[in-house]
Coordinates of C-alpha atoms in Angstrom, one line a residue:
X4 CA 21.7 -1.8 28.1
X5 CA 21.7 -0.9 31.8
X6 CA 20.2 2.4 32.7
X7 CA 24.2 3.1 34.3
X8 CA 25.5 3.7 30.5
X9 CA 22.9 5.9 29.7
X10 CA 22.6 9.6 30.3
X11 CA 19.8 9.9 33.3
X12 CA 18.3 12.6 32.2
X13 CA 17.5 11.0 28.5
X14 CA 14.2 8.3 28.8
X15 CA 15.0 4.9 27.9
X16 CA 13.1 4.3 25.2
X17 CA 14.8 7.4 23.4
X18 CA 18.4 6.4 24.8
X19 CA 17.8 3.2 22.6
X20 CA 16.5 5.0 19.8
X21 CA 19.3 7.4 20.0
X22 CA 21.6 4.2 20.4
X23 CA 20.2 2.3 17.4
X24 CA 20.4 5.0 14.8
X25 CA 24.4 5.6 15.9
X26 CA 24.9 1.5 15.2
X27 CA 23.1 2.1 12.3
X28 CA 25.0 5.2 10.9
X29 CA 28.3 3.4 11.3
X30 CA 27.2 0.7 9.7
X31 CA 26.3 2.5 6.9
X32 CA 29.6 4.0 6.8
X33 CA 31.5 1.4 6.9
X34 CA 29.5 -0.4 4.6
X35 CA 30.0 2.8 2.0
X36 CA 34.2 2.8 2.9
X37 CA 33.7 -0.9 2.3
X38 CA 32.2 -0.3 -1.5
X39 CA 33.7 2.5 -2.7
X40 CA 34.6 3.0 -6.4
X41 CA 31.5 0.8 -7.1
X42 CA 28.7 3.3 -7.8
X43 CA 26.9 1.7 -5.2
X44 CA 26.6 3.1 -1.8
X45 CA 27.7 6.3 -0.4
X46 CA 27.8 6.8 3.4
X47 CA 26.0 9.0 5.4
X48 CA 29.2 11.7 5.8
X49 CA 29.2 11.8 1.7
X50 CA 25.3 12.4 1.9
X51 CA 25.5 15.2 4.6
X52 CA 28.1 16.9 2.9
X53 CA 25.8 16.4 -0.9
X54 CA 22.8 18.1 0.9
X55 CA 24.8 21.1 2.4
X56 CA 26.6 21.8 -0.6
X57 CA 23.0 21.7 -2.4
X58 CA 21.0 22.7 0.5
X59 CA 18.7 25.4 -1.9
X60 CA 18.2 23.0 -5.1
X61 CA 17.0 20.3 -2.7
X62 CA 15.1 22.7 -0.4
X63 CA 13.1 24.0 -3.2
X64 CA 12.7 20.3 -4.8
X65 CA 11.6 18.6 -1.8
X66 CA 9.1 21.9 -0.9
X67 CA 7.0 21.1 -4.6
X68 CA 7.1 17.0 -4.1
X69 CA 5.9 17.9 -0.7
X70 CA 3.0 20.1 -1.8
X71 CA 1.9 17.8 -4.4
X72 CA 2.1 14.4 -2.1
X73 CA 0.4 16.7 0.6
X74 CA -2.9 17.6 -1.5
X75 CA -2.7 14.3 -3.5
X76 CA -2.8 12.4 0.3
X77 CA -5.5 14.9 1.3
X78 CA -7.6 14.0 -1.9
X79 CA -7.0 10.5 -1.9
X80 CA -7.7 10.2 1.7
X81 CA -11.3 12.2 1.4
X82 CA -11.6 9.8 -1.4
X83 CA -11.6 6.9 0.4
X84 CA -13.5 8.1 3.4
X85 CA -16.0 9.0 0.9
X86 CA -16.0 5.4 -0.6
X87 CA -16.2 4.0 2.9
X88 CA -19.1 6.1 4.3
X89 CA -21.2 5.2 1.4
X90 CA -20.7 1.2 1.4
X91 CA -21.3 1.8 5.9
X92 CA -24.3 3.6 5.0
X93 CA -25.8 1.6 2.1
X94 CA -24.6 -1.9 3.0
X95 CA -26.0 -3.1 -0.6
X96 CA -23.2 -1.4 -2.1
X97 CA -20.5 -2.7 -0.8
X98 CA -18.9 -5.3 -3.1
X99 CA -19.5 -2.7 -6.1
X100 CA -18.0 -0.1 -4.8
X101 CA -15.3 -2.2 -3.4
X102 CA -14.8 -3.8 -7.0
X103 CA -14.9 -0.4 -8.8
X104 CA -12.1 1.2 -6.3
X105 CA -10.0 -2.1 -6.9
X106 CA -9.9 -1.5 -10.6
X107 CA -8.9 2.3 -10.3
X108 CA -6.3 1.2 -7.5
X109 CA -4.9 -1.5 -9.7
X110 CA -4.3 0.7 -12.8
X111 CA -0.5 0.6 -13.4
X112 CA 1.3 3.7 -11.7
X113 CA 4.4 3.6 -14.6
X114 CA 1.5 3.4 -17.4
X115 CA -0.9 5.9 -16.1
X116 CA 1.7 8.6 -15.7
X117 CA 2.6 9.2 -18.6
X118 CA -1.3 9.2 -20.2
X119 CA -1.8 11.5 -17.3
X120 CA 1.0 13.8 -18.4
X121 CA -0.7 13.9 -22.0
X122 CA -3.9 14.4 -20.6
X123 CA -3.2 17.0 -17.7
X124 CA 0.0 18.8 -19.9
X125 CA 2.5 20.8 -17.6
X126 CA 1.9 21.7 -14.1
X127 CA 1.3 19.5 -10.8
X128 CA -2.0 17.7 -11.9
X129 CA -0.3 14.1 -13.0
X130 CA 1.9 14.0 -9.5
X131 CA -1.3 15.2 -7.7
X132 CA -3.2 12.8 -9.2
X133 CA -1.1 9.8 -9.0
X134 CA -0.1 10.4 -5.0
X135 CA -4.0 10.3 -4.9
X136 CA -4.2 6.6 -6.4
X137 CA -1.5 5.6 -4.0
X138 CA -2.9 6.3 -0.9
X139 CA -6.8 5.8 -1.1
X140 CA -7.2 2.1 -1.4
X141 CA -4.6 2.0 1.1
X142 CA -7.1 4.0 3.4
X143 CA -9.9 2.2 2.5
X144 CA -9.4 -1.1 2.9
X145 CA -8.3 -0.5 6.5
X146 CA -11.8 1.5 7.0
X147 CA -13.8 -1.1 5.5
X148 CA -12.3 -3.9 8.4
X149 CA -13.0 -0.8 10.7
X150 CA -16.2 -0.4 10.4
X151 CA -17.5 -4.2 10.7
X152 CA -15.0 -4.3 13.7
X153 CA -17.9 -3.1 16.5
X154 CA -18.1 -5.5 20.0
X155 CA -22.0 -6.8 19.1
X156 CA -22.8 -5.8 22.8
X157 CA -22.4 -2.1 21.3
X158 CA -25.2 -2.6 18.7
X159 CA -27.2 -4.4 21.6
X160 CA -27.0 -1.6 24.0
X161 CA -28.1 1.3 21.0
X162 CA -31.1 -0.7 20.4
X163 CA -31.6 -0.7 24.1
X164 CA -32.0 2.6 24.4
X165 CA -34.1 2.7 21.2
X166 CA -31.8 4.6 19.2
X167 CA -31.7 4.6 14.9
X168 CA -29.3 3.7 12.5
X169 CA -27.3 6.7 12.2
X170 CA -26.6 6.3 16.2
X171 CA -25.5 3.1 15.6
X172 CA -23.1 4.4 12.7
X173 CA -21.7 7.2 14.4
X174 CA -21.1 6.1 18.3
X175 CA -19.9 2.3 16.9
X176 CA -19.2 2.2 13.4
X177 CA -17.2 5.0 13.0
X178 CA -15.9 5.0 16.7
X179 CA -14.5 0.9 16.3
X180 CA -13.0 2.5 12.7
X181 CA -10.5 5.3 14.4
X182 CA -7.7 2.5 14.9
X183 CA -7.9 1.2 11.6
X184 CA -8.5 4.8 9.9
X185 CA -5.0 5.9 11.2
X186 CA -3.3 2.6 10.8
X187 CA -4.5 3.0 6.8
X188 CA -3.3 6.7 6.9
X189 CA 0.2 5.8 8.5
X190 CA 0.6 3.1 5.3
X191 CA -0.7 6.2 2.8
X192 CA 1.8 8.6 4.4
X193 CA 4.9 7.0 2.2
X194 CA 2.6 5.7 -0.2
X195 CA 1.7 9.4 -1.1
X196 CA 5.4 10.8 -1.7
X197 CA 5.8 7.9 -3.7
X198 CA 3.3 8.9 -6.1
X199 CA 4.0 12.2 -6.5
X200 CA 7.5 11.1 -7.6
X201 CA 6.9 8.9 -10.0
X202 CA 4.3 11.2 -11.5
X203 CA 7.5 13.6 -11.9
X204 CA 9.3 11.2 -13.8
X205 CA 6.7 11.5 -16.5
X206 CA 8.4 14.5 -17.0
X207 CA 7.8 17.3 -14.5
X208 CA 10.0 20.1 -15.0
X209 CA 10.5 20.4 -10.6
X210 CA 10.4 18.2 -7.9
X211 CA 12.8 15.6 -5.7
X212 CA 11.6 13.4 -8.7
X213 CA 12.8 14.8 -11.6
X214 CA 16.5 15.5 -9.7
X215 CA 16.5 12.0 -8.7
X216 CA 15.8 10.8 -11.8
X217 CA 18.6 13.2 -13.2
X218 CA 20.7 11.5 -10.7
X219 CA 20.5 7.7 -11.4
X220 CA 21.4 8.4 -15.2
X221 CA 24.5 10.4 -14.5
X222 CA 25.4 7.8 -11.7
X223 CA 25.5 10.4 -8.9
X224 CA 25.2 8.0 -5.9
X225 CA 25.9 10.5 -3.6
X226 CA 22.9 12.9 -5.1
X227 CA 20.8 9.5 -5.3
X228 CA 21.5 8.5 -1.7
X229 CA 21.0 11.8 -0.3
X230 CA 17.4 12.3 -2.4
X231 CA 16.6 8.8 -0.9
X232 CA 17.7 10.2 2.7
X233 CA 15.8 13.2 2.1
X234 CA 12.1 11.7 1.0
X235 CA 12.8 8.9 3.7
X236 CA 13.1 11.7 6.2
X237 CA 9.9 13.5 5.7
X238 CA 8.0 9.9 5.2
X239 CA 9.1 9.0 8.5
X240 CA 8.3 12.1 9.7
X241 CA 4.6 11.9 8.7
X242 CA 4.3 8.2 10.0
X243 CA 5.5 9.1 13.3
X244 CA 3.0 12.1 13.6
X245 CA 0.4 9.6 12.6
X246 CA 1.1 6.6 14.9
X247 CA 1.5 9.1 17.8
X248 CA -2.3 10.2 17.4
X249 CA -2.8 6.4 16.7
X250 CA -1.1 5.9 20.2
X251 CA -3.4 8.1 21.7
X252 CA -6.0 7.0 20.3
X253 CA -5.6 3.0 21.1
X254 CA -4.4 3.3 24.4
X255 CA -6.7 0.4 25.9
X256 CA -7.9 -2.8 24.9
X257 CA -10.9 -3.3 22.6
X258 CA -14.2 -5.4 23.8
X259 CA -14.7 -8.9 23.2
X260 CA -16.2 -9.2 19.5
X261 CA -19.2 -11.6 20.1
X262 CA -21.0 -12.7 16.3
X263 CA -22.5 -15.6 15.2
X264 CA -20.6 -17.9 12.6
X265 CA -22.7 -18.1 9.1
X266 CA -24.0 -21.5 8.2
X267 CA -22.8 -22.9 5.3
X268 CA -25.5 -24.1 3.9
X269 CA -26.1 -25.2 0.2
X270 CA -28.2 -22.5 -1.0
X271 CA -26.1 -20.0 0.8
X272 CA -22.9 -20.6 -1.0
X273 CA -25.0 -21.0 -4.7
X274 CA -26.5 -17.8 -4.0
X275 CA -22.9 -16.5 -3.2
X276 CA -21.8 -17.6 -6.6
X277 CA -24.2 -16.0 -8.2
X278 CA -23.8 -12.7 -7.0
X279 CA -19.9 -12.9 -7.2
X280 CA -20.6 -13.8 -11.2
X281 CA -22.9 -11.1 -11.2
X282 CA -20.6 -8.7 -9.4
X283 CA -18.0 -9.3 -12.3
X284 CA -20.1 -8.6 -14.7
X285 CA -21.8 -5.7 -13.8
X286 CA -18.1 -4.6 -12.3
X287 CA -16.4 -5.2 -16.0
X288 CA -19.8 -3.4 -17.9
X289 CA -19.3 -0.3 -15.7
X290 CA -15.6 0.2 -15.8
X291 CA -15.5 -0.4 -19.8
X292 CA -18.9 2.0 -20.2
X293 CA -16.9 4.5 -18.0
X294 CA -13.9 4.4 -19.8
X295 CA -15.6 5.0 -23.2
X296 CA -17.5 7.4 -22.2
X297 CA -14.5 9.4 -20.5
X298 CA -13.2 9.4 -23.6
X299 CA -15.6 10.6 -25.6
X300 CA -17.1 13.0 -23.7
X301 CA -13.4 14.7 -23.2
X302 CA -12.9 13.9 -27.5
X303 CA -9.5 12.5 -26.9
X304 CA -7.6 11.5 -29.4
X305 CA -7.8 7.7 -30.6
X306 CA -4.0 8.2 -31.3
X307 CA -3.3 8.2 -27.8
X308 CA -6.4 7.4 -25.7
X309 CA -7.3 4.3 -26.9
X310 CA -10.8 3.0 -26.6
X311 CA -11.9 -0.8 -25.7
X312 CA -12.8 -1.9 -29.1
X313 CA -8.9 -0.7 -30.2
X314 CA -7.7 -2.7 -27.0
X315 CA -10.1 -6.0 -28.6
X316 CA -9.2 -5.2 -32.1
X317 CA -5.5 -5.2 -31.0
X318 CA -5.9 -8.5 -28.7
X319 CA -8.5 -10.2 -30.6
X320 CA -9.3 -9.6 -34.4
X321 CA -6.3 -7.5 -35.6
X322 CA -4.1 -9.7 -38.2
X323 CA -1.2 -9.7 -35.3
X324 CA -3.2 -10.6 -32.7
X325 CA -1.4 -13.6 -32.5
X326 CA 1.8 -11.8 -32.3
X327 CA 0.7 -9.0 -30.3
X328 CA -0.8 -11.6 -27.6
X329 CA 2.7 -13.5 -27.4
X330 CA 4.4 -10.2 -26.5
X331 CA 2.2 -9.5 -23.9
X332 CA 2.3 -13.0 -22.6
X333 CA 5.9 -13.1 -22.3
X334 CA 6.5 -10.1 -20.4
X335 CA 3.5 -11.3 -18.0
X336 CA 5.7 -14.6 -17.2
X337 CA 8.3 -12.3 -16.8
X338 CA 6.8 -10.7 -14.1
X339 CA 5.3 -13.4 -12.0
X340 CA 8.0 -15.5 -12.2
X341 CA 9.6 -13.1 -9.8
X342 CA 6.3 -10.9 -8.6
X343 CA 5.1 -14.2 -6.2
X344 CA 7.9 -15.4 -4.5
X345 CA 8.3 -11.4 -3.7
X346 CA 5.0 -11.2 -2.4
X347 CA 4.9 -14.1 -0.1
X348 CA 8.2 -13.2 0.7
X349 CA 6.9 -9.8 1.9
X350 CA 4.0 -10.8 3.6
X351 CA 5.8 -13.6 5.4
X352 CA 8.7 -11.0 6.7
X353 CA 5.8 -8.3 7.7
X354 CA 4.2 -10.7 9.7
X355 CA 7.2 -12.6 11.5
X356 CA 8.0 -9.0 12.5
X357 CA 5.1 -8.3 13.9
X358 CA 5.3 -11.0 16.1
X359 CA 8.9 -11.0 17.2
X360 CA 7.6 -7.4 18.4
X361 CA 5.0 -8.5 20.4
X362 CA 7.3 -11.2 21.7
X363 CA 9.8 -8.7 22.9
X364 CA 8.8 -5.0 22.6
X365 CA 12.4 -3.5 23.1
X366 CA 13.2 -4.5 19.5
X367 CA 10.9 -2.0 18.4
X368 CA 13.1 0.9 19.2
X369 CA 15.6 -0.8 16.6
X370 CA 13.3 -2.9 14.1
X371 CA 10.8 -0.2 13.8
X372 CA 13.0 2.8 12.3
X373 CA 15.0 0.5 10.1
X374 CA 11.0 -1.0 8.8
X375 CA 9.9 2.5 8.4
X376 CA 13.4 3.9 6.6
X377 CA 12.7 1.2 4.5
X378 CA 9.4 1.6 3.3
X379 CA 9.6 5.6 3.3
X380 CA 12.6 5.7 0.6
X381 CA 11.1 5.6 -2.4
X382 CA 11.2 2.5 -4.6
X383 CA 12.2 5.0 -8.0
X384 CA 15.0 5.2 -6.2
X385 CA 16.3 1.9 -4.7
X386 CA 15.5 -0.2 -7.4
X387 CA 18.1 0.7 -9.3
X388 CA 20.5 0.3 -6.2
X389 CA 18.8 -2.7 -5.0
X390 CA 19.7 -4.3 -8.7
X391 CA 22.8 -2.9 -9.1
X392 CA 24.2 -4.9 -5.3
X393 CA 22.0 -8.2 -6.1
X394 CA 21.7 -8.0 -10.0
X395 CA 19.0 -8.1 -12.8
X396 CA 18.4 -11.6 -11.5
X397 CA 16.0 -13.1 -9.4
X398 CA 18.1 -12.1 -5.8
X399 CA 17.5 -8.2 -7.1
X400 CA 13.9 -7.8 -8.4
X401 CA 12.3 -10.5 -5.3
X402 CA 13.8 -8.2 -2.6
X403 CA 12.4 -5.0 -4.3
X404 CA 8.6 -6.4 -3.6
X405 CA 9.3 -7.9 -0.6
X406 CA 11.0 -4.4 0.4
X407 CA 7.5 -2.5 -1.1
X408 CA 5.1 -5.5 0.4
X409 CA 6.7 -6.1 3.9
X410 CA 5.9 -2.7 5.3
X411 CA 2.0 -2.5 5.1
X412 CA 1.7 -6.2 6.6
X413 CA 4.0 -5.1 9.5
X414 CA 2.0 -1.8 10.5
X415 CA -1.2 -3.8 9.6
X416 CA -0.1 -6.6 11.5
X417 CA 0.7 -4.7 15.0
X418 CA -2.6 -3.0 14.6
X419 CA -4.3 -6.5 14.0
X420 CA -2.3 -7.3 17.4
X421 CA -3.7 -4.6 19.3
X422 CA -7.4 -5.3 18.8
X423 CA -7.0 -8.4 20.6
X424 CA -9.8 -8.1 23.8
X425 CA -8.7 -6.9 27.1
X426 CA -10.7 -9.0 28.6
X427 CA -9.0 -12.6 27.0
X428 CA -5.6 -11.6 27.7
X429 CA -6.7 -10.6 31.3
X430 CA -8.0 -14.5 31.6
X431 CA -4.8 -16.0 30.4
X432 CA -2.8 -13.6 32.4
X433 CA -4.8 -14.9 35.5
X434 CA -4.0 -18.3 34.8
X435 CA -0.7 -18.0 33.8
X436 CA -0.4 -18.4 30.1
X437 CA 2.9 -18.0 28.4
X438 CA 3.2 -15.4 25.8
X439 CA 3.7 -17.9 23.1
X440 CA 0.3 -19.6 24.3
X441 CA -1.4 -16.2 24.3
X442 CA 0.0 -15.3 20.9
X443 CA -1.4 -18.0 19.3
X444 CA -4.8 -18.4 21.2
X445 CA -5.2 -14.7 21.2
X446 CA -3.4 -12.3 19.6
X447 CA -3.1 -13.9 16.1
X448 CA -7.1 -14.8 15.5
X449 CA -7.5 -10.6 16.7
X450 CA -4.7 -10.1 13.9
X451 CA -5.9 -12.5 11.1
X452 CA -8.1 -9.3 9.9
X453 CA -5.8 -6.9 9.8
X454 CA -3.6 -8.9 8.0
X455 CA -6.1 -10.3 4.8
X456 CA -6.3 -6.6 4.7
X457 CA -2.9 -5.9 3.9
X458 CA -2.4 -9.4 1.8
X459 CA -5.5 -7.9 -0.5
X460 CA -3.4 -4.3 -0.4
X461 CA -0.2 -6.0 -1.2
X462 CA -1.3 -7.1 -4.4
X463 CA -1.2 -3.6 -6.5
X464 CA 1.4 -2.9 -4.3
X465 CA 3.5 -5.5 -5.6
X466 CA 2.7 -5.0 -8.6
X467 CA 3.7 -1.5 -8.7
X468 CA 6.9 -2.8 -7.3
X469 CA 7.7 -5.3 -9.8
X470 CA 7.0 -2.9 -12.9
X471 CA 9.0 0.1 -11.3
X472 CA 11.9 -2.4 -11.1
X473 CA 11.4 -3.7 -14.8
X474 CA 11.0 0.2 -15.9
X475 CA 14.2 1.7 -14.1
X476 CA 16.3 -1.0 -13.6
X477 CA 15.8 -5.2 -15.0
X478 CA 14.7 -3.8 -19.0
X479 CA 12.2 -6.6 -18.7
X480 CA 8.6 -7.8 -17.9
X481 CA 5.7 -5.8 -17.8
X482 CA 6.9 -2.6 -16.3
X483 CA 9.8 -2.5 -18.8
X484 CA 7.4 -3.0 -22.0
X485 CA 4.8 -0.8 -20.3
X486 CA 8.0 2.4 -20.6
X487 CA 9.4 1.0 -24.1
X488 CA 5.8 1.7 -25.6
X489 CA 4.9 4.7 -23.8
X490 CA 8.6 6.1 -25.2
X491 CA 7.7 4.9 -28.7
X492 CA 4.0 5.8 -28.7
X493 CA 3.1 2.7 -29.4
X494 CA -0.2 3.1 -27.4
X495 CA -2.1 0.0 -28.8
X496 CA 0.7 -2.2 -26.9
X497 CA 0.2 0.2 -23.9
X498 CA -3.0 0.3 -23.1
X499 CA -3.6 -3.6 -23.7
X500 CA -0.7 -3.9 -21.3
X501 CA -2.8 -1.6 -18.6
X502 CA -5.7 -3.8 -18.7
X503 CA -3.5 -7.6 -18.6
X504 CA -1.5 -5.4 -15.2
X505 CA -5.2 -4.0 -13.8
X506 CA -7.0 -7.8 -14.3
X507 CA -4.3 -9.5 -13.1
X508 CA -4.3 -7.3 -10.4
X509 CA -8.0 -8.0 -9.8
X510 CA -7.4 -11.6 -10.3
X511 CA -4.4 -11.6 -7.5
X512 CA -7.3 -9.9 -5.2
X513 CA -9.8 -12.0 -5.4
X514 CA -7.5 -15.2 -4.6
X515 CA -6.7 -13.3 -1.4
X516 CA -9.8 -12.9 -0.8
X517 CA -11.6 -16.1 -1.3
X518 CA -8.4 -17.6 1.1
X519 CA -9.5 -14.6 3.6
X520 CA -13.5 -15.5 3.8
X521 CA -12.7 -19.6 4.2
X522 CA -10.3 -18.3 7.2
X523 CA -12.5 -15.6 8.8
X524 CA -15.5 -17.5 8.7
X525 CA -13.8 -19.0 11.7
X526 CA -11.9 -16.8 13.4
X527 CA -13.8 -13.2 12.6
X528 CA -17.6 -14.4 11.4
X529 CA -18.0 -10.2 12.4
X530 CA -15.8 -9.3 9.3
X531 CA -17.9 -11.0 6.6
X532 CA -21.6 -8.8 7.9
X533 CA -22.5 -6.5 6.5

């Protein structure tokens, strides 16, 4: 686009902005005229004219979804900061904690809701709650990477001037933490609304939720498009406030990170062993004594809140166990068969946009909108659109967790990018390097963090993905099981489909990460410090 066809009093990289959302809208358009009568798609004139027509309903909708996503993404947010600053400050505890958030984290968003709604009864505490869980893991993982991300010439110079260890933590901890602190909360942003929504589908009596939900079953499409227009709008809105304090805040490069590379020595790696088989352990005694005691010490009912001896009984001793087992095992092939080609599909997509970024930056004004729209409409409410274009098959359900995985290895991905040192791109500059060569030399061992981050996030993530599309849209798997029982009360079934969802969650996880240590033991020896 020559600055000639653009208005000169409009900047640039607005005018293309401006330019890509007009190619976009008439694509959508056309794309609606193209498919209508199909209960598919409706176009952005039907949409506009759905949201003037119900301009108050919505208003007042989207006013308590945003309250509740606000104060769960506050909580969930203070959560995590919480969680971080006590792993920074007592090193020791870093793997328990980490272990403990992972299990909360990886507790089944479609199955929690409704024990939440049974716990909580009417009012806002379930969507509070569960915008919470979306968004703190999502925070703290980033934060963790931040605050082991510190040049070691910072620590150096601190001890120089004979300071302590808080004046280490505060002036390079936390100050090497602010990019990937924002970069976590831009990812939480959408993540939060999300939560809130499905926590209204457990049967809120207000919210965008509950009229989107009232939408998909009567087959509105223009109610369900404009919902998905209207909770994409204000996610975007909250991701583009974030990355422009990000912007501010990361606007030069960050110091050569200079750490030694462990030796892998014999006794290191037993020792390692050990404490990983101890970590389980200890990890699996806590959560199980925790959730025991929770429910005795609030005397809920066995009928619903089932303890882990029912869960065993059920799984293990019970004269069905057998039978009960099978069930759960065939929804879980279900699942993966679809959940892993998803998820590599995801991270695969989120990183080969990252690059093509870096590679040429004027795409960003047109691949960046379109990555956030994406990830800021809600998956409650695609799914069913995304099945109903592709079908129940495998075309459908992948595309649904890529759509839910790509986004948080993009914006962890560019962040990743940007923390590669000023001063190695300033050598290969000086001698000429192509961007290609500096992209691989440079750019992608700086990003290789980042990006294990959001591999280890993706996993829940995916998972919530795969059992919203079973629940609203595919009748099968996991997430569909997980809403047949919780409709039936069949809470036996449910809560041993909870704990198979949360450990295979766990299981994903630590895959990742035993893939992320063999990798960043040569490319980021600063990551795996304490």
């Amino acid at each position: 686009m020559t600055p000639a066809l653009r208005l000169p009093f409009v900047p640039e990289p607005v005018f293309r902005q401006m330019a890509a959302m007009l190619v976009t809208l008439a694509l959508w358009q056309l794309a609606a005229m193209g498919l209508a009568g199909r209960y598919m798609l409706a176009g952005p004139v039907e949409v506009v004219q759905h949201i003037l027509q119900n301009y108050g309903l919505l208003s007042r909708a989207l006013w308590v979804t945003f309250q509740n996503a606000a104060w769960g993404f506050v909580a969930g947010n203070l959560a995590a900061i919480g969680l971080a600053l006590i792993v920074a400050l007592v090193p020791q505890t870093r793997m328990l904690v980490a272990a403990l958030a992972l299990v909360v984290f990886c507790l089944p968003l479609v199955a929690t809701g409704p024990i939440l709604r049974v716990l909580y009864g009417p009012g806002p505490g379930p969507q509070i709650t569960l915008a919470a869980l979306a968004v703190y893991y999502t925070t703290f993982i980033p934060l963790l990477v931040g605050l082991r991300a510190a040049p070691a010439s910072w620590f150096d110079l601190i001890r120089l001037y004979g300071r302590g260890a808080w004046t280490v933590f505060v002036q390079v901890r936390v100050m090497a933490s602010l990019p990937y602190l924002l970069a976590g909360l831009q990812i939480a942003a959408p993540a939060a609304f999300l939560g809130a929504m499905v926590g209204e589908f457990t049967g809120a009596d207000r919210g965008i939720g509950v009229l989107a939900l009232r939408a998909m079953r009567g087959l509105d499409v223009e109610a369900t498009w404009a919902i998905a227009l209207i909770a994409a709008a204000v996610s975007m809105l909250a991701y583009g406030a974030i990355g422009r304090i990000t912007r501010t805040k990361a606007d030069t490069q960050p110091e050569m990170l200079m750490a030694v590379k462990p030796e892998p020595s014999a006794q290191l790696v037993s020792a390692r062993v050990f404490r990983i088989v101890m970590l389980v352990a200890l990890t699996a005694a806590l959560v199980i004594a925790l959730w025991w005691a929770l429910m005795e010490i609030f005397a809920l009912n066995r009928f619903f809140a089932k303890r882990p001896d029912d869960v065993w009984r059920y799984l293990v001793t019970a004269p069905t166990a057998q039978a009960n087992r099978a069930v759960l095992w065939a929804a879980t092939s279900a699942s993966l068969e679809y959940l892993i080609p998803g998820y590599l599909a995801g991270l695969a997509l989120g990183v080969a946009g990252a690059l093509a970024l870096t590679l040429a930056p004027a795409l960003g004004s047109g691949v960046l909108p379109v990555a956030i729209a994406l990830r800021s409409v809600p998956i409650v409410t695609t799914a069913p659109l995304i099945v109903l274009a592709l079908g129940r098959g495998a075309a459908g359900t992948i595309t649904i967790v890529a759509v839910m995985t790509f986004f948080p290895a993009l914006v962890a991905c560019l962040q990743g990018l940007r923390q590669t040192p000023g001063q190695v791109l300033d050598v290969m500059r000086l001698y000429a390097t192509n961007p290609v060569t500096r992209l691989w030399y440079a750019q992608i061992p700086a990003m290789l963090p980042a990006f294990f981050a959001a591999a280890r996030l993706s996993v829940p993530a995916a998972i919530l993905a795969i059992t919203v599309a079973e629940w609203l849209a595919t009748g099968r798997g996991l997430g569909a099981l997980m809403a047949l029982t919780a409709s039936t009360s069949d809470y036996n079934l449910l809560w041993s489909a909870i704990v198979v969802v949360t450990l295979g969650a766990c299981i994903g996880y630590g895959l990742v990460s035993m893939v992320e240590r063999a990798v960043l033991v040569r490319v980021a020896p600063e990551q795996l410090r304490n």
